[in-house]
Amino acid sequence: MSQSVRPSRRGLLALLGGGATLSSSPALARGGFSRVVFTHGVACGDPTPTGLLLWTRAVGEGGEVRLGWEVAEDEAFAKIVRSGVATTTAARDHTCKVEVDGLKPGATYHYRFRGADAVSRVGQGRTLPAKGVETARLAVVSCSHYGFGYFNAYRAIADLKAPIDAVVHLGDYIYEYGVDGYGGPESQTLGRVHQPAHEIVTLADYRQRFAQYRTDPDLQDLHARAAFITIWDDHETANNAWMAGSPAHDEKTEGAWEARRDAAIQAYFEWLPMRDPKPGQAAHTLNRVYDYGDLLSLIVIETRLTGRTKAPSASREMIRDAEGRPDPARFEKEVLDAPSRSMMGPAQEAWLETTLAASVRRGAAWQVLANQVIVARMRAPDFMSLLPKDLLDDAMSRPGARRWLESTRLGLPINLDAWDGYPAARLRLYDSARRSKANLAVLTGDTHMFWGNHLHDPRDEAPVGFEFGVGSVTSPGGYETISPDPRIYEVAEMALVARNPDVRFTRVRDHGFLLVQVAREAIVCDYFKVADIGARNGWAERFCRITATPAGDMVVIRDAGSSPVKAT
């Protein structure tokens, strides 16, 4: 059965103006605020049981900008519960953050900012529940390249009538490319060309790129709709980043990697509604826990900049036999399986195991990881033998497609930039989950495709947990570059499920989001696709529902028109 959402074009929360007509708390009656323009809406995030982090950007004349802020139990601000004064300057790109505490657990609050002659729009957010939690509902998104299309997934979530506890953004909130890079031609066709036009490297560059993304009305409306819980992936810094660099970063022409990384992360913390790093903490080492009572621990891990070693490369590091032929078995054993390959680093691995164990001890029903890249084992099917002849002939005429198709004959993992490139680190992750007796579920982004995976330990094939992979907001999946023939999608989906025991469901086309409802007895994940991203449209349609239970059962139900799945 198909479930559709066709909301109105009007955003959930109206833009407010004319501060003199609005009620204000006694604490702000004295005024003394700066004359400002609220340039990029409002946002909140990093919820706790008693607090929220509020965000806005306010540009005024002179140096320091002085703002008032208010938090209320109602949208009309008749019941203001917290208020105060905050400041910002050009030193943090005119962005302003306020950590609000003393709120009730599991409650929805409305907030706004005010200057001397302007009032921001109203936003809303929900604190974490403390106890007695029956369900939690999370929207999950990833990979939103501005130039590839409109943010219809953001629009659809913002217009949902049902409440959501938080939006979990799993990375690639921005992309770093210039107009001559990934997505450049598409952005020119659509009129959504990146600013600045070159690849971003400096702090000013990253700030300008964030500012451009945050002008998008659909993204602004979603930020005003719900609290965000965020973690970066690679494109917030540079493609395929690891702790000591990126294959896309040239230190000879672009300077030291650490300088670029630190600039990117500074801009990220300025522009995202999240608490700044604690004093003495390296900004690029980020992991946090969000406890929804005794229902679940949402554990955010960092798999790019903290402890990830450089991803292996089959083209550069392939081991060959005496006759020069590739030896994929030796490549896996001697290169991929090296214990030194790290995804999170020893300190974060230890932290994660301690966190999983603590969650289990306090009785949380689920331990849910907010993770960037695919965990499941995923080997490439031999597409050379699987594609229909006419489709294969067409694909083989494309140089890039030909090389990739020929490489699938080796049967290697399909993405070595994911956990498949770090199998020893994945085993350590599984060991932590098994020792702590965690009911593990993983939320994953990065691939621009949808996944429903049942994770198993390769040493004994014991089930370890579940993985729900979200497709992209706009970024393309990749199979369309193999062939424009739409049959490529069905062939790929069937082959990936048939080839890989961990993969129970996939859809390698479309853009969209996940709605994940967590209850003690099950996690229910609904998969949504959105309208053609070539035009703004808030329509969304569910194409699959997956239910996972603590007993290890995973049930996949396809809606009409969805892709193949394994039999339950």
XYZ file of N, CA, C and O in Angstrom, residues 204-301:
392
model
N 36.778 31.980 4.909
C 35.817 32.833 4.205
C 35.032 32.045 3.162
O 33.820 32.253 2.979
N 35.719 31.124 2.471
C 35.044 30.285 1.479
C 33.958 29.431 2.123
O 32.817 29.373 1.641
N 34.331 28.723 3.188
C 33.369 27.826 3.837
C 32.196 28.620 4.406
O 31.035 28.184 4.324
N 32.466 29.773 4.973
C 31.372 30.596 5.489
C 30.416 31.007 4.379
O 29.187 30.954 4.543
N 30.961 31.419 3.245
C 30.097 31.846 2.143
C 29.251 30.683 1.628
O 28.070 30.867 1.294
N 29.834 29.485 1.580
C 29.088 28.323 1.094
C 27.954 27.967 2.061
O 26.832 27.682 1.646
N 28.243 27.962 3.373
C 27.175 27.713 4.343
C 26.079 28.768 4.209
O 24.882 28.448 4.250
N 26.481 30.025 4.067
C 25.498 31.100 3.957
C 24.599 30.895 2.741
O 23.385 31.147 2.799
N 25.181 30.444 1.630
C 24.370 30.196 0.445
C 23.347 29.094 0.699
O 22.158 29.243 0.373
N 23.788 27.978 1.265
C 22.868 26.875 1.526
C 21.726 27.316 2.438
O 20.565 26.928 2.235
N 22.061 28.135 3.434
C 21.056 28.523 4.410
C 20.110 29.612 3.897
O 19.189 30.011 4.613
N 20.318 30.088 2.667
C 19.304 30.950 2.058
C 18.150 30.146 1.484
O 17.093 30.717 1.183
N 18.325 28.850 1.332
C 17.289 28.030 0.721
C 16.052 28.003 1.620
O 16.133 27.644 2.792
N 14.872 28.369 1.100
C 13.689 28.462 1.963
C 13.239 27.126 2.529
O 12.698 27.076 3.641
N 13.457 26.048 1.804
C 13.045 24.744 2.312
C 13.914 24.306 3.479
O 13.416 23.734 4.461
N 15.209 24.573 3.380
C 16.098 24.266 4.494
C 15.793 25.168 5.689
O 15.782 24.713 6.838
N 15.515 26.434 5.444
C 15.158 27.333 6.542
C 13.890 26.855 7.251
O 13.812 26.858 8.484
N 12.903 26.427 6.479
C 11.657 25.971 7.092
C 11.869 24.701 7.903
O 11.246 24.523 8.959
N 12.712 23.815 7.426
C 12.960 22.591 8.192
C 13.684 22.901 9.489
O 13.368 22.330 10.540
N 14.668 23.804 9.446
C 15.345 24.179 10.680
C 14.364 24.796 11.678
O 14.493 24.588 12.892
N 13.400 25.558 11.182
C 12.409 26.151 12.085
C 11.400 25.125 12.589
O 10.741 25.347 13.605
N 11.298 23.990 11.922
C 10.295 22.954 12.240
C 10.700 22.071 13.404
O 9.851 21.623 14.183
N 12.003 21.757 13.531
C 12.423 20.771 14.529
C 13.895 20.947 14.864
O 14.664 21.530 14.090
N 14.270 20.415 16.003
C 15.674 20.412 16.407
C 16.482 19.495 15.494
O 15.999 18.443 15.059
N 17.729 19.891 15.217
C 18.651 19.089 14.412
C 19.682 18.427 15.318
O 20.155 19.022 16.289
N 20.019 17.193 14.955
C 21.176 16.492 15.511
C 22.067 16.185 14.321
O 21.634 15.518 13.377
N 23.300 16.689 14.325
C 24.106 16.668 13.103
C 25.495 16.088 13.340
O 26.040 16.139 14.438
N 26.033 15.547 12.266
C 27.441 15.142 12.205
C 27.876 15.318 10.753
O 27.074 15.146 9.825
N 29.127 15.692 10.567
C 29.617 15.872 9.196
C 30.060 14.543 8.605
O 30.304 13.552 9.299
N 30.199 14.511 7.278
C 30.885 13.425 6.588
C 32.110 14.043 5.928
O 32.806 14.825 6.567
N 32.350 13.781 4.658
C 33.583 14.293 4.056
C 33.429 15.636 3.364
O 34.329 16.473 3.407
N 32.281 15.900 2.748
C 32.194 17.090 1.894
C 32.098 18.395 2.668
O 32.236 19.467 2.067
N 31.902 18.328 3.962
C 32.028 19.541 4.763
C 33.482 19.998 4.852
O 33.755 21.139 5.229
N 34.419 19.107 4.500
C 35.832 19.488 4.381
C 36.285 19.269 2.937
O 36.379 20.216 2.163
N 36.540 18.004 2.546
C 36.954 17.692 1.174
C 36.665 16.227 0.897
O 36.609 15.399 1.816
N 36.514 15.887 -0.353
C 36.094 14.556 -0.765
C 36.992 13.461 -0.192
O 38.225 13.543 -0.249
N 36.338 12.410 0.366
C 37.034 11.240 0.912
C 38.088 11.619 1.954
O 39.166 11.021 2.025
N 37.751 12.602 2.776
C 38.684 13.057 3.804
C 38.999 11.946 4.794
O 38.175 11.071 5.072
N 40.207 11.992 5.313
C 40.628 11.134 6.427
C 41.409 12.011 7.392
O 41.522 13.220 7.190
N 41.936 11.438 8.475
C 42.440 12.289 9.547
C 43.666 13.101 9.145
O 43.956 14.130 9.767
N 44.377 12.711 8.098
C 45.589 13.440 7.712
C 45.511 14.044 6.329
O 46.526 14.483 5.792
N 44.330 14.068 5.725
C 44.261 14.676 4.408
C 43.053 14.248 3.615
O 42.082 13.698 4.137
N 43.141 14.483 2.332
C 42.101 14.113 1.381
C 42.759 13.950 0.025
O 43.642 14.737 -0.335
N 42.360 12.939 -0.762
C 42.920 12.820 -2.115
C 42.568 14.007 -2.996
O 43.200 14.212 -4.030
N 41.588 14.813 -2.566
C 41.197 15.987 -3.336
C 41.890 17.259 -2.863
O 41.642 18.333 -3.421
N 42.755 17.141 -1.848
C 43.443 18.326 -1.328
C 44.916 18.282 -1.724
O 45.618 17.307 -1.449
N 45.384 19.353 -2.348
C 46.774 19.472 -2.782
C 47.475 20.507 -1.897
O 47.214 21.709 -2.007
N 48.347 20.039 -1.028
C 49.000 20.959 -0.096
C 49.914 21.950 -0.811
O 50.147 23.057 -0.309
N 50.408 21.600 -1.986
C 51.278 22.520 -2.715
C 50.520 23.754 -3.187
O 51.082 24.855 -3.230
N 49.285 23.578 -3.553
C 48.504 24.704 -4.084
C 47.419 25.192 -3.135
O 46.941 26.322 -3.271
N 47.042 24.359 -2.171
C 45.922 24.701 -1.292
C 46.324 24.842 0.175
O 45.466 25.066 1.024
N 47.596 24.705 0.458
C 48.062 24.902 1.820
C 47.950 23.657 2.676
O 47.577 22.578 2.217
N 48.293 23.809 3.948
C 48.299 22.679 4.879
C 46.882 22.130 5.071
O 45.918 22.890 5.201
N 46.784 20.804 5.110
C 45.500 20.160 5.323
C 44.871 20.598 6.643
O 43.670 20.876 6.703
N 45.659 20.677 7.697
C 45.119 21.028 9.012
C 44.463 22.405 8.991
O 43.442 22.628 9.653
N 45.037 23.344 8.230
C 44.449 24.680 8.154
C 43.090 24.633 7.457
O 42.128 25.283 7.888
N 42.999 23.868 6.373
C 41.714 23.744 5.676
C 40.695 23.025 6.553
O 39.542 23.469 6.662
N 41.115 21.928 7.175
C 40.205 21.192 8.055
C 39.669 22.093 9.160
O 38.461 22.124 9.422
N 40.543 22.817 9.811
C 40.121 23.658 10.936
C 39.204 24.791 10.479
O 38.258 25.165 11.184
N 39.463 25.346 9.298
C 38.582 26.383 8.761
C 37.194 25.814 8.489
O 36.170 26.433 8.811
N 37.157 24.627 7.887
C 35.877 23.994 7.571
C 35.084 23.701 8.834
O 33.870 23.957 8.894
N 35.750 23.180 9.848
C 35.053 22.816 11.082
C 34.625 24.069 11.852
O 33.553 24.095 12.471
N 35.434 25.125 11.798
C 35.014 26.369 12.448
C 33.716 26.880 11.825
O 32.767 27.254 12.537
N 33.661 26.902 10.497
C 32.444 27.360 9.827
C 31.264 26.446 10.138
O 30.132 26.911 10.315
N 31.517 25.158 10.229
C 30.456 24.195 10.550
C 29.841 24.506 11.912
O 28.610 24.574 12.056
N 30.683 24.713 12.917
C 30.163 25.024 14.252
C 29.491 26.389 14.290
O 28.540 26.595 15.045
N 29.963 27.326 13.493
C 29.307 28.630 13.458
C 27.900 28.538 12.876
O 26.973 29.195 13.370
N 27.725 27.733 11.837
C 26.484 27.747 11.071
C 25.494 26.659 11.458
O 24.345 26.697 11.034
N 25.897 25.675 12.242
C 24.986 24.608 12.641
C 24.534 24.797 14.088
O 25.332 25.241 14.928
N 23.288 24.448 14.398
C 22.776 24.628 15.764
C 23.254 23.512 16.693
O 22.503 22.592 17.038
N 24.499 23.602 17.085
C 25.100 22.596 17.963
C 26.060 23.282 18.914
O 26.641 24.327 18.611
N 26.215 22.687 20.084
C 27.095 23.260 21.089
C 28.541 23.232 20.610
O 28.977 22.274 19.995
N 29.256 24.304 20.911
C 30.658 24.384 20.524
C 31.479 23.367 21.305
O 31.069 22.898 22.381
N 32.649 22.995 20.804
C 33.503 22.056 21.536
C 33.842 22.592 22.925
O 33.937 23.800 23.140
N 34.021 21.685 23.850
C 34.420 22.074 25.196
C 35.853 22.602 25.175
O 36.647 22.239 24.295
N 36.198 23.479 26.113
C 37.579 23.999 26.164
C 38.601 22.864 26.214
O 38.454 21.915 26.977
N 39.603 22.979 25.348
C 40.644 21.957 25.296
C 40.327 20.787 24.376
O 41.201 19.958 24.112
N 39.089 20.691 23.876
C 38.713 19.605 22.978
C 38.972 20.009 21.532
O 38.583 21.097 21.106
N 39.632 19.145 20.781
C 39.842 19.409 19.360
C 38.494 19.430 18.653
O 37.685 18.508 18.800
N 38.234 20.478 17.881
C 36.908 20.654 17.283
C 36.555 19.538 16.312
O 35.379 19.214 16.132
N 37.557 18.932 15.680
C 37.258 17.920 14.674
C 37.008 16.539 15.272
O 36.703 15.602 14.545
N 37.143 16.390 16.584
C 36.867 15.109 17.241
C 35.522 15.226 17.943
O 35.424 15.776 19.029
N 34.489 14.715 17.321
C 33.132 14.935 17.811
C 32.416 13.609 17.996
O 32.320 12.804 17.081
N 31.932 13.358 19.195
C 30.976 12.278 19.422
C 30.080 12.659 20.587
O 30.543 13.259 21.554
N 28.805 12.343 20.471
C 27.830 12.769 21.463
C 26.741 11.713 21.620
O 26.565 10.852 20.756
N 26.007 11.806 22.740
C 24.940 10.859 23.038
C 23.666 11.634 23.348
O 23.698 12.611 24.102
N 22.557 11.173 22.788
C 21.245 11.757 23.046
C 20.339 10.634 23.544
O 19.968 9.728 22.784
N 20.011 10.678 24.840
C 19.216 9.622 25.461
C 17.741 10.000 25.460
O 17.346 11.034 26.013
N 16.919 9.165 24.834
C 15.478 9.319 24.861
C 14.920 8.420 25.961
O 14.426 7.315 25.719
N 15.045 8.912 27.186
C 14.621 8.141 28.345
C 15.290 6.783 28.355
O 16.485 6.656 28.052
N 14.505 5.761 28.701
C 15.045 4.402 28.676
C 14.639 3.670 27.404
O 14.694 2.455 27.331
N 14.252 4.458 26.387
C 13.871 3.853 25.108
C 15.076 3.636 24.209
O 15.266 2.546 23.661
N 15.884 4.675 24.013
C 17.030 4.526 23.125
C 18.114 5.526 23.469
O 17.832 6.599 24.017
N 19.330 5.155 23.145
C 20.462 6.068 23.138
C 20.845 6.293 21.680
O 21.193 5.340 20.980
N 20.742 7.546 21.232
C 21.212 7.907 19.895
C 22.658 8.342 20.044
O 22.954 9.375 20.645
N 23.563 7.547 19.512
C 24.998 7.728 19.726
C 25.622 8.208 18.424
O 25.649 7.487 17.425
N 26.104 9.435 18.420
C 26.687 10.041 17.220
C 28.183 9.762 17.210
O 28.896 10.136 18.152
N 28.658 9.103 16.155
C 30.086 8.815 16.030
C 30.680 9.614 14.881
O 29.965 10.044 13.972
